[in-house]
PDB file of C-alpha atoms and ligand atoms in Angstrom:
ATOM      1  CA  MET A   1      -3.095   3.872  15.892  1.00  0.00           C
ATOM      2  CA  VAL A   2      -0.100   1.236  14.999  1.00  0.00           C
ATOM      3  CA  TYR A   3      -1.108  -2.329  14.587  1.00  0.00           C
ATOM      4  CA  TYR A   4       1.196  -5.686  13.815  1.00  0.00           C
ATOM      5  CA  ILE A   5      -0.388  -7.826  11.601  1.00  0.00           C
ATOM      6  CA  PHE A   6       0.196 -11.235  11.818  1.00  0.00           C
ATOM      7  CA  SER A   7      -0.893 -13.809   9.034  1.00  0.00           C
ATOM      8  CA  ASP A   8      -0.308 -17.883   8.490  1.00  0.00           C
ATOM      9  CA  LEU A   9       1.611 -19.256  11.588  1.00  0.00           C
ATOM     10  CA  HIS A  10       1.227 -22.675  10.850  1.00  0.00           C
ATOM     11  CA  SER A  11       2.841 -24.043  13.778  1.00  0.00           C
ATOM     12  CA  ASN A  12       5.930 -23.076  13.295  1.00  0.00           C
ATOM     13  CA  LEU A  13       6.883 -21.742  16.552  1.00  0.00           C
ATOM     14  CA  GLU A  14      10.759 -20.753  15.186  1.00  0.00           C
ATOM     15  CA  ALA A  15       9.470 -18.671  12.893  1.00  0.00           C
ATOM     16  CA  LEU A  16       7.017 -16.815  15.525  1.00  0.00           C
ATOM     17  CA  GLN A  17       9.177 -16.517  17.939  1.00  0.00           C
ATOM     18  CA  SER A  18      11.719 -14.587  15.733  1.00  0.00           C
ATOM     19  CA  VAL A  19       8.956 -12.335  15.044  1.00  0.00           C
ATOM     20  CA  ILE A  20       8.072 -11.521  17.975  1.00  0.00           C
ATOM     21  CA  GLU A  21      11.592 -10.880  19.407  1.00  0.00           C
ATOM     22  CA  ASP A  22      11.359  -8.436  16.210  1.00  0.00           C
ATOM     23  CA  CYS A  23       8.501  -6.945  16.940  1.00  0.00           C
ATOM     24  CA  LYS A  24       9.598  -4.228  19.642  1.00  0.00           C
ATOM     25  CA  MET A  25       6.666  -2.103  20.065  1.00  0.00           C
ATOM     26  CA  LEU A  26       4.285  -5.319  20.457  1.00  0.00           C
ATOM     27  CA  ASP A  27       3.760  -4.668  24.433  1.00  0.00           C
ATOM     28  CA  GLN A  28       2.321  -1.499  24.015  1.00  0.00           C
ATOM     29  CA  THR A  29       0.520  -2.013  19.871  1.00  0.00           C
ATOM     30  CA  PRO A  30      -2.383  -4.511  19.351  1.00  0.00           C
ATOM     31  CA  CYS A  31      -1.684  -7.578  16.944  1.00  0.00           C
ATOM     32  CA  ILE A  32      -4.292  -8.119  14.821  1.00  0.00           C
ATOM     33  CA  ILE A  33      -3.942 -12.503  13.297  1.00  0.00           C
ATOM     34  CA  LEU A  34      -5.275 -13.159   9.999  1.00  0.00           C
ATOM     35  CA  GLY A  35      -5.724 -17.102  10.413  1.00  0.00           C
ATOM     36  CA  ASP A  36      -4.008 -19.986  10.154  1.00  0.00           C
ATOM     37  CA  LEU A  37      -2.303 -20.303  13.405  1.00  0.00           C
ATOM     38  CA  VAL A  38      -1.604 -23.955  13.248  1.00  0.00           C
ATOM     39  CA  GLY A  39      -1.132 -26.363  10.034  1.00  0.00           C
ATOM     40  CA  TYR A  40       2.297 -28.016   8.460  1.00  0.00           C
ATOM     41  CA  GLY A  41       4.562 -27.077  11.449  1.00  0.00           C
ATOM     42  CA  ALA A  42       5.184 -29.480  14.439  1.00  0.00           C
ATOM     43  CA  ASN A  43       4.318 -26.943  17.241  1.00  0.00           C
ATOM     44  CA  PRO A  44       0.437 -26.249  17.203  1.00  0.00           C
ATOM     45  CA  ASN A  45      -0.396 -26.142  21.006  1.00  0.00           C
ATOM     46  CA  GLU A  46       3.279 -24.418  21.797  1.00  0.00           C
ATOM     47  CA  SER A  47       2.253 -21.513  18.790  1.00  0.00           C
ATOM     48  CA  ILE A  48      -1.424 -21.148  19.784  1.00  0.00           C
ATOM     49  CA  LYS A  49       0.359 -20.440  23.872  1.00  0.00           C
ATOM     50  CA  LYS A  50       2.280 -18.264  22.267  1.00  0.00           C
ATOM     51  CA  VAL A  51      -0.669 -16.396  20.348  1.00  0.00           C
ATOM     52  CA  LEU A  52      -2.534 -16.264  23.522  1.00  0.00           C
ATOM     53  CA  GLU A  53       0.124 -14.500  25.136  1.00  0.00           C
ATOM     54  CA  LEU A  54       0.015 -11.945  22.485  1.00  0.00           C
ATOM     55  CA  LYS A  55      -3.684 -11.594  23.435  1.00  0.00           C
ATOM     56  CA  PRO A  56      -4.280 -10.122  20.257  1.00  0.00           C
ATOM     57  CA  LYS A  57      -7.176  -7.643  19.618  1.00  0.00           C
ATOM     58  CA  VAL A  58      -8.683  -9.681  16.421  1.00  0.00           C
ATOM     59  CA  CYS A  59      -7.743 -12.835  16.038  1.00  0.00           C
ATOM     60  CA  ILE A  60     -10.001 -14.453  13.180  1.00  0.00           C
ATOM     61  CA  ARG A  61     -10.043 -18.392  11.419  1.00  0.00           C
ATOM     62  CA  GLY A  62      -7.894 -19.585   8.501  1.00  0.00           C
ATOM     63  CA  ASN A  63      -9.076 -22.767   6.859  1.00  0.00           C
ATOM     64  CA  HIS A  64      -6.485 -25.001   8.171  1.00  0.00           C
ATOM     65  CA  ASP A  65      -8.207 -23.984  11.862  1.00  0.00           C
ATOM     66  CA  LYS A  66     -11.514 -24.734  10.598  1.00  0.00           C
ATOM     67  CA  VAL A  67      -9.951 -28.425   9.622  1.00  0.00           C
ATOM     68  CA  ALA A  68      -7.300 -28.689  12.642  1.00  0.00           C
ATOM     69  CA  ALA A  69     -10.825 -27.609  14.866  1.00  0.00           C
ATOM     70  CA  GLY A  70     -12.723 -30.186  13.260  1.00  0.00           C
ATOM     71  CA  LEU A  71     -15.070 -27.732  12.147  1.00  0.00           C
ATOM     72  CA  GLU A  72     -14.579 -28.557   8.318  1.00  0.00           C
ATOM     73  CA  THR A  73     -12.917 -32.010   6.552  1.00  0.00           C
ATOM     74  CA  ALA A  74      -9.937 -31.795   4.758  1.00  0.00           C
ATOM     75  CA  GLU A  75     -11.458 -32.635   1.577  1.00  0.00           C
ATOM     76  CA  GLU A  76     -10.406 -29.670  -0.176  1.00  0.00           C
ATOM     77  CA  PHE A  77      -6.837 -30.014   1.330  1.00  0.00           C
ATOM     78  CA  ASN A  78      -3.946 -31.808  -0.989  1.00  0.00           C
ATOM     79  CA  ALA A  79      -2.743 -35.394   0.193  1.00  0.00           C
ATOM     80  CA  ILE A  80       0.441 -33.467   2.021  1.00  0.00           C
ATOM     81  CA  ALA A  81      -2.047 -30.866   4.057  1.00  0.00           C
ATOM     82  CA  GLN A  82      -4.504 -33.395   4.430  1.00  0.00           C
ATOM     83  CA  ARG A  83      -1.988 -35.790   6.249  1.00  0.00           C
ATOM     84  CA  ALA A  84      -0.476 -32.141   8.122  1.00  0.00           C
ATOM     85  CA  ALA A  85      -4.104 -31.696   9.085  1.00  0.00           C
ATOM     86  CA  ASP A  86      -4.572 -35.406  11.010  1.00  0.00           C
ATOM     87  CA  TRP A  87      -1.445 -34.859  12.206  1.00  0.00           C
ATOM     88  CA  THR A  88      -2.607 -31.350  13.970  1.00  0.00           C
ATOM     89  CA  GLN A  89      -5.891 -32.721  14.701  1.00  0.00           C
ATOM     90  CA  ARG A  90      -4.647 -35.770  17.107  1.00  0.00           C
ATOM     91  CA  ALA A  91      -1.593 -33.560  18.582  1.00  0.00           C
ATOM     92  CA  LEU A  92      -3.988 -30.637  19.702  1.00  0.00           C
ATOM     93  CA  THR A  93      -4.863 -30.541  23.256  1.00  0.00           C
ATOM     94  CA  ARG A  94      -8.486 -30.512  23.838  1.00  0.00           C
ATOM     95  CA  GLU A  95      -8.134 -26.715  25.057  1.00  0.00           C
ATOM     96  CA  ASN A  96      -6.405 -25.333  22.031  1.00  0.00           C
ATOM     97  CA  ARG A  97      -8.825 -27.420  19.486  1.00  0.00           C
ATOM     98  CA  GLU A  98     -11.924 -25.309  21.269  1.00  0.00           C
ATOM     99  CA  PHE A  99      -9.904 -22.207  20.775  1.00  0.00           C
ATOM    100  CA  LEU A 100      -9.820 -22.881  17.394  1.00  0.00           C
ATOM    101  CA  GLN A 101     -13.536 -23.923  17.486  1.00  0.00           C
ATOM    102  CA  SER A 102     -14.025 -20.068  18.891  1.00  0.00           C
ATOM    103  CA  LEU A 103     -12.099 -18.413  16.160  1.00  0.00           C
ATOM    104  CA  SER A 104     -14.180 -15.799  13.867  1.00  0.00           C
ATOM    105  CA  SER A 105     -14.604 -15.994  10.638  1.00  0.00           C
ATOM    106  CA  GLY A 106     -13.565 -13.191   8.617  1.00  0.00           C
ATOM    107  CA  PRO A 107     -14.178 -10.164   7.574  1.00  0.00           C
ATOM    108  CA  ILE A 108     -13.748  -7.953  10.777  1.00  0.00           C
ATOM    109  CA  ASP A 109     -13.863  -4.488  10.468  1.00  0.00           C
ATOM    110  CA  VAL A 110     -11.197  -3.158  13.013  1.00  0.00           C
ATOM    111  CA  ASP A 111     -11.524  -0.211  14.697  1.00  0.00           C
ATOM    112  CA  GLY A 112     -13.339   1.196  11.337  1.00  0.00           C
ATOM    113  CA  GLU A 113      -9.424   1.694  10.074  1.00  0.00           C
ATOM    114  CA  PHE A 114      -9.305  -1.353   7.785  1.00  0.00           C
ATOM    115  CA  LEU A 115     -10.921  -5.032   7.350  1.00  0.00           C
ATOM    116  CA  VAL A 116      -9.139  -7.939   7.875  1.00  0.00           C
ATOM    117  CA  SER A 117      -9.938 -11.130   5.946  1.00  0.00           C
ATOM    118  CA  HIS A 118      -8.372 -15.070   5.787  1.00  0.00           C
ATOM    119  CA  GLY A 119      -8.631 -15.146   2.124  1.00  0.00           C
ATOM    120  CA  SER A 120     -10.840 -13.128  -0.072  1.00  0.00           C
ATOM    121  CA  PRO A 121     -13.710 -10.847   2.184  1.00  0.00           C
ATOM    122  CA  LEU A 122     -16.039 -12.214  -0.092  1.00  0.00           C
ATOM    123  CA  ASP A 123     -15.565 -15.655   0.826  1.00  0.00           C
ATOM    124  CA  GLU A 124     -12.783 -16.580   3.612  1.00  0.00           C
ATOM    125  CA  ASP A 125     -11.396 -19.880   2.071  1.00  0.00           C
ATOM    126  CA  GLU A 126     -10.987 -18.279  -1.737  1.00  0.00           C
ATOM    127  CA  TYR A 127      -7.248 -16.680  -2.703  1.00  0.00           C
ATOM    128  CA  ILE A 128      -7.025 -13.515  -4.065  1.00  0.00           C
ATOM    129  CA  PHE A 129      -3.683 -14.121  -6.413  1.00  0.00           C
ATOM    130  CA  THR A 130      -4.302 -12.499 -10.100  1.00  0.00           C
ATOM    131  CA  ASP A 131      -5.137  -9.079 -10.346  1.00  0.00           C
ATOM    132  CA  HIS A 132      -8.240 -10.058 -11.760  1.00  0.00           C
ATOM    133  CA  GLU A 133      -8.985 -12.041  -8.258  1.00  0.00           C
ATOM    134  CA  ALA A 134      -7.988  -8.739  -6.619  1.00  0.00           C
ATOM    135  CA  LEU A 135     -10.661  -6.281  -8.895  1.00  0.00           C
ATOM    136  CA  LYS A 136     -13.429  -8.930  -8.155  1.00  0.00           C
ATOM    137  CA  VAL A 137     -13.034  -7.513  -4.064  1.00  0.00           C
ATOM    138  CA  PHE A 138     -12.349  -4.436  -4.506  1.00  0.00           C
ATOM    139  CA  GLN A 139     -16.006  -4.565  -6.891  1.00  0.00           C
ATOM    140  CA  HIS A 140     -17.914  -6.494  -4.463  1.00  0.00           C
ATOM    141  CA  TRP A 141     -17.028  -5.260  -1.091  1.00  0.00           C
ATOM    142  CA  ASP A 142     -16.541  -1.973   0.119  1.00  0.00           C
ATOM    143  CA  PHE A 143     -13.684  -0.974   2.027  1.00  0.00           C
ATOM    144  CA  ASP A 144     -10.451   0.942   1.554  1.00  0.00           C
ATOM    145  CA  ILE A 145      -8.076  -0.947   3.202  1.00  0.00           C
ATOM    146  CA  CYS A 146      -7.919  -4.917   3.766  1.00  0.00           C
ATOM    147  CA  PHE A 147      -5.534  -6.790   5.260  1.00  0.00           C
ATOM    148  CA  PHE A 148      -5.737 -10.315   3.848  1.00  0.00           C
ATOM    149  CA  GLY A 149      -3.690 -13.578   4.038  1.00  0.00           C
ATOM    150  CA  HIS A 150      -4.253 -17.539   2.466  1.00  0.00           C
ATOM    151  CA  THR A 151      -1.621 -17.159  -0.411  1.00  0.00           C
ATOM    152  CA  HIS A 152       1.466 -16.757   2.003  1.00  0.00           C
ATOM    153  CA  TYR A 153       3.068 -13.980  -0.419  1.00  0.00           C
ATOM    154  CA  PRO A 154       3.121 -10.823   0.078  1.00  0.00           C
ATOM    155  CA  VAL A 155       1.964  -8.281  -2.225  1.00  0.00           C
ATOM    156  CA  ILE A 156      -0.305  -5.291  -2.224  1.00  0.00           C
ATOM    157  CA  TYR A 157      -2.839  -4.685  -4.754  1.00  0.00           C
ATOM    158  CA  LEU A 158      -3.893  -0.411  -5.099  1.00  0.00           C
ATOM    159  CA  LEU A 159      -6.859   0.167  -7.256  1.00  0.00           C
ATOM    160  CA  ARG A 160      -6.875   3.688  -8.292  1.00  0.00           C
ATOM    161  CA  ASP A 161      -9.813   5.228 -10.984  1.00  0.00           C
ATOM    162  CA  GLU A 162     -10.538   1.241 -11.515  1.00  0.00           C
ATOM    163  CA  LYS A 163      -7.005   0.775 -12.113  1.00  0.00           C
ATOM    164  CA  ILE A 164      -5.244  -2.382 -10.318  1.00  0.00           C
ATOM    165  CA  SER A 165      -1.547  -1.708  -9.663  1.00  0.00           C
ATOM    166  CA  ILE A 166       0.475  -4.286  -7.995  1.00  0.00           C
ATOM    167  CA  ILE A 167       3.659  -3.622  -5.302  1.00  0.00           C
ATOM    168  CA  LEU A 168       5.924  -6.177  -4.416  1.00  0.00           C
ATOM    169  CA  PRO A 169       7.582  -5.790  -1.436  1.00  0.00           C
ATOM    170  CA  LYS A 170      11.502  -5.171  -2.122  1.00  0.00           C
ATOM    171  CA  LYS A 171      13.467  -5.020   1.240  1.00  0.00           C
ATOM    172  CA  SER A 172      12.450  -5.581   4.873  1.00  0.00           C
ATOM    173  CA  GLY A 173      11.381  -2.428   6.470  1.00  0.00           C
ATOM    174  CA  GLU A 174      10.006  -0.688   3.376  1.00  0.00           C
ATOM    175  CA  SER A 175       7.376   1.580   4.050  1.00  0.00           C
ATOM    176  CA  ILE A 176       4.297   2.156   1.593  1.00  0.00           C
ATOM    177  CA  LEU A 177       2.300   5.470   1.499  1.00  0.00           C
ATOM    178  CA  ILE A 178      -1.259   4.832   1.748  1.00  0.00           C
ATOM    179  CA  GLU A 179      -2.820   7.783  -0.570  1.00  0.00           C
ATOM    180  CA  GLU A 180      -6.134   9.336  -0.235  1.00  0.00           C
ATOM    181  CA  GLY A 181      -8.682   8.482  -2.934  1.00  0.00           C
ATOM    182  CA  MET A 182      -6.673   4.808  -3.570  1.00  0.00           C
ATOM    183  CA  ARG A 183      -8.060   1.528  -2.234  1.00  0.00           C
ATOM    184  CA  TYR A 184      -5.474  -1.177  -0.964  1.00  0.00           C
ATOM    185  CA  LEU A 185      -5.505  -4.909  -0.606  1.00  0.00           C
ATOM    186  CA  ILE A 186      -2.855  -5.742   1.497  1.00  0.00           C
ATOM    187  CA  ASN A 187      -1.090  -9.453   2.289  1.00  0.00           C
ATOM    188  CA  PRO A 188       1.524  -9.276   5.035  1.00  0.00           C
ATOM    189  CA  GLY A 189       2.788 -12.226   3.875  1.00  0.00           C
ATOM    190  CA  SER A 190       3.247 -15.598   5.791  1.00  0.00           C
ATOM    191  CA  ILE A 191       4.928 -16.046   9.436  1.00  0.00           C
ATOM    192  CA  GLY A 192       5.272 -19.885   9.070  1.00  0.00           C
ATOM    193  CA  GLN A 193       5.764 -21.026   5.277  1.00  0.00           C
ATOM    194  CA  PRO A 194       6.666 -17.868   3.215  1.00  0.00           C
ATOM    195  CA  ARG A 195       6.002 -18.837  -0.610  1.00  0.00           C
ATOM    196  CA  ASP A 196       7.485 -16.062  -2.269  1.00  0.00           C
ATOM    197  CA  ARG A 197      10.924 -17.979  -2.606  1.00  0.00           C
ATOM    198  CA  ARG A 198      12.018 -15.962   0.423  1.00  0.00           C
ATOM    199  CA  PRO A 199      12.973 -18.422   3.666  1.00  0.00           C
ATOM    200  CA  GLU A 200      12.258 -15.507   5.843  1.00  0.00           C
ATOM    201  CA  ALA A 201       9.110 -14.921   8.172  1.00  0.00           C
ATOM    202  CA  ALA A 202       7.201 -12.301   6.699  1.00  0.00           C
ATOM    203  CA  TYR A 203       4.453  -9.562   8.925  1.00  0.00           C
ATOM    204  CA  ALA A 204       3.171  -6.022   8.748  1.00  0.00           C
ATOM    205  CA  LEU A 205       2.818  -3.053  10.959  1.00  0.00           C
ATOM    206  CA  TYR A 206      -0.137  -0.506   9.508  1.00  0.00           C
ATOM    207  CA  ASP A 207       0.319   3.132  10.966  1.00  0.00           C
ATOM    208  CA  SER A 208      -3.258   4.713  11.080  1.00  0.00           C
ATOM    209  CA  GLU A 209      -1.832   8.182  11.928  1.00  0.00           C
ATOM    210  CA  SER A 210       1.405   8.244   9.442  1.00  0.00           C
ATOM    211  CA  LYS A 211      -1.018   6.038   6.796  1.00  0.00           C
ATOM    212  CA  THR A 212       2.219   3.710   6.031  1.00  0.00           C
ATOM    213  CA  VAL A 213       2.264   0.238   5.917  1.00  0.00           C
ATOM    214  CA  THR A 214       5.698  -1.192   6.520  1.00  0.00           C
ATOM    215  CA  LEU A 215       6.441  -4.846   5.299  1.00  0.00           C
ATOM    216  CA  PHE A 216       8.941  -6.306   7.191  1.00  0.00           C
ATOM    217  CA  ARG A 217      11.566  -9.785   6.687  1.00  0.00           C
ATOM    218  CA  VAL A 218      12.994 -11.678   9.688  1.00  0.00           C
ATOM    219  CA  SER A 219      15.450 -14.669   9.569  1.00  0.00           C
ATOM    220  CA  TYR A 220      14.753 -17.854  11.630  1.00  0.00           C
ATOM    221  CA  ASP A 221      15.790 -21.087  12.399  1.00  0.00           C
ATOM    222  CA  TYR A 222      14.156 -22.842   9.676  1.00  0.00           C
ATOM    223  CA  GLU A 223      16.117 -25.864  10.441  1.00  0.00           C
ATOM    224  CA  LEU A 224      15.097 -26.393  13.574  1.00  0.00           C
ATOM    225  CA  ALA A 225      12.104 -25.854  12.538  1.00  0.00           C
ATOM    226  CA  GLY A 226      12.132 -28.650   9.645  1.00  0.00           C
ATOM    227  CA  GLU A 227      14.148 -30.912  11.985  1.00  0.00           C
ATOM    228  CA  LYS A 228      10.703 -31.392  14.550  1.00  0.00           C
ATOM    229  CA  ILE A 229       8.564 -31.676  10.747  1.00  0.00           C
ATOM    230  CA  ILE A 230      10.713 -34.670  10.124  1.00  0.00           C
ATOM    231  CA  LYS A 231      10.872 -36.246  13.653  1.00  0.00           C
ATOM    232  CA  ALA A 232       6.813 -35.680  14.139  1.00  0.00           C
ATOM    233  CA  GLY A 233       6.869 -37.784  11.326  1.00  0.00           C
ATOM    234  CA  LEU A 234       5.119 -35.136   9.382  1.00  0.00           C
ATOM    235  CA  PRO A 235       5.758 -35.484   5.250  1.00  0.00           C
ATOM    236  CA  PRO A 236       8.889 -34.131   4.787  1.00  0.00           C
ATOM    237  CA  MET A 237       8.346 -31.899   1.695  1.00  0.00           C
ATOM    238  CA  LEU A 238       7.073 -29.349   4.390  1.00  0.00           C
ATOM    239  CA  ALA A 239      10.614 -29.247   6.040  1.00  0.00           C
ATOM    240  CA  THR A 240      12.162 -28.267   2.459  1.00  0.00           C
ATOM    241  CA  ARG A 241      10.017 -25.769   1.522  1.00  0.00           C
ATOM    242  CA  LEU A 242      10.629 -23.641   4.914  1.00  0.00           C
ATOM    243  CA  ALA A 243      14.077 -23.504   3.710  1.00  0.00           C
ATOM    244  CA  LEU A 244      13.325 -22.833  -0.050  1.00  0.00           C
ATOM    245  CA  GLY A 245      10.366 -20.046   0.437  1.00  0.00           C
ATOM    246  CA  ILE A 246       7.921 -22.136  -1.530  1.00  0.00           C
TER     247      ILE A 246
HETATM  248 ZN1   ZN B   1      -2.175 -20.540   5.592  1.00  0.00          ZN
END
């Protein structure tokens, strides 16, 4: 089975549309969404509409979804994220707020093939940024492959004989072979707000037959997404960071 893996869409309609156009097999391939559909960008309702049209096989919630849905307060957020969360709460239709409220928390097992979580499988709000944090997850949760998001940073952590190594994707379309006896924590990167100093939207494709994961980047109109952010009265920094990929 082949799966598209999308994460951290963050109300960025332009990025989401470009990714959908890039995914040629989307009509016959299940897609899995790792959370943070909203927050930061100017099109939360339109982005949720697109997500619903995709009929994702699995869609879990992220921390921004929880706050936008009113399930949690924004007190853990920095000032800019708080302002964006307030704006998103006000902008969401009742239907879409209820949709966000209905999303499951991770981790979730998909077809016995892999695990998905927004942050760490140990705690959906916890970030996996370092080897040490990845090792803790490998030691405390049983899986061979886990896709996660939350950091907006595409990376693959591998565990072999209790030792961690890292693969940082270099170019779009690069496939990595999943090897027997090794364990993997894979972050496809963010569609709507990449933070690895590249502005292109990021996503992944996993093929459980050929045991390969492929990481993609897609350019999109981040200037238009940024203009909408400014026009909406959201913090201007949210527009500039899209252009810089930070
Ligand atoms: Zn996020």
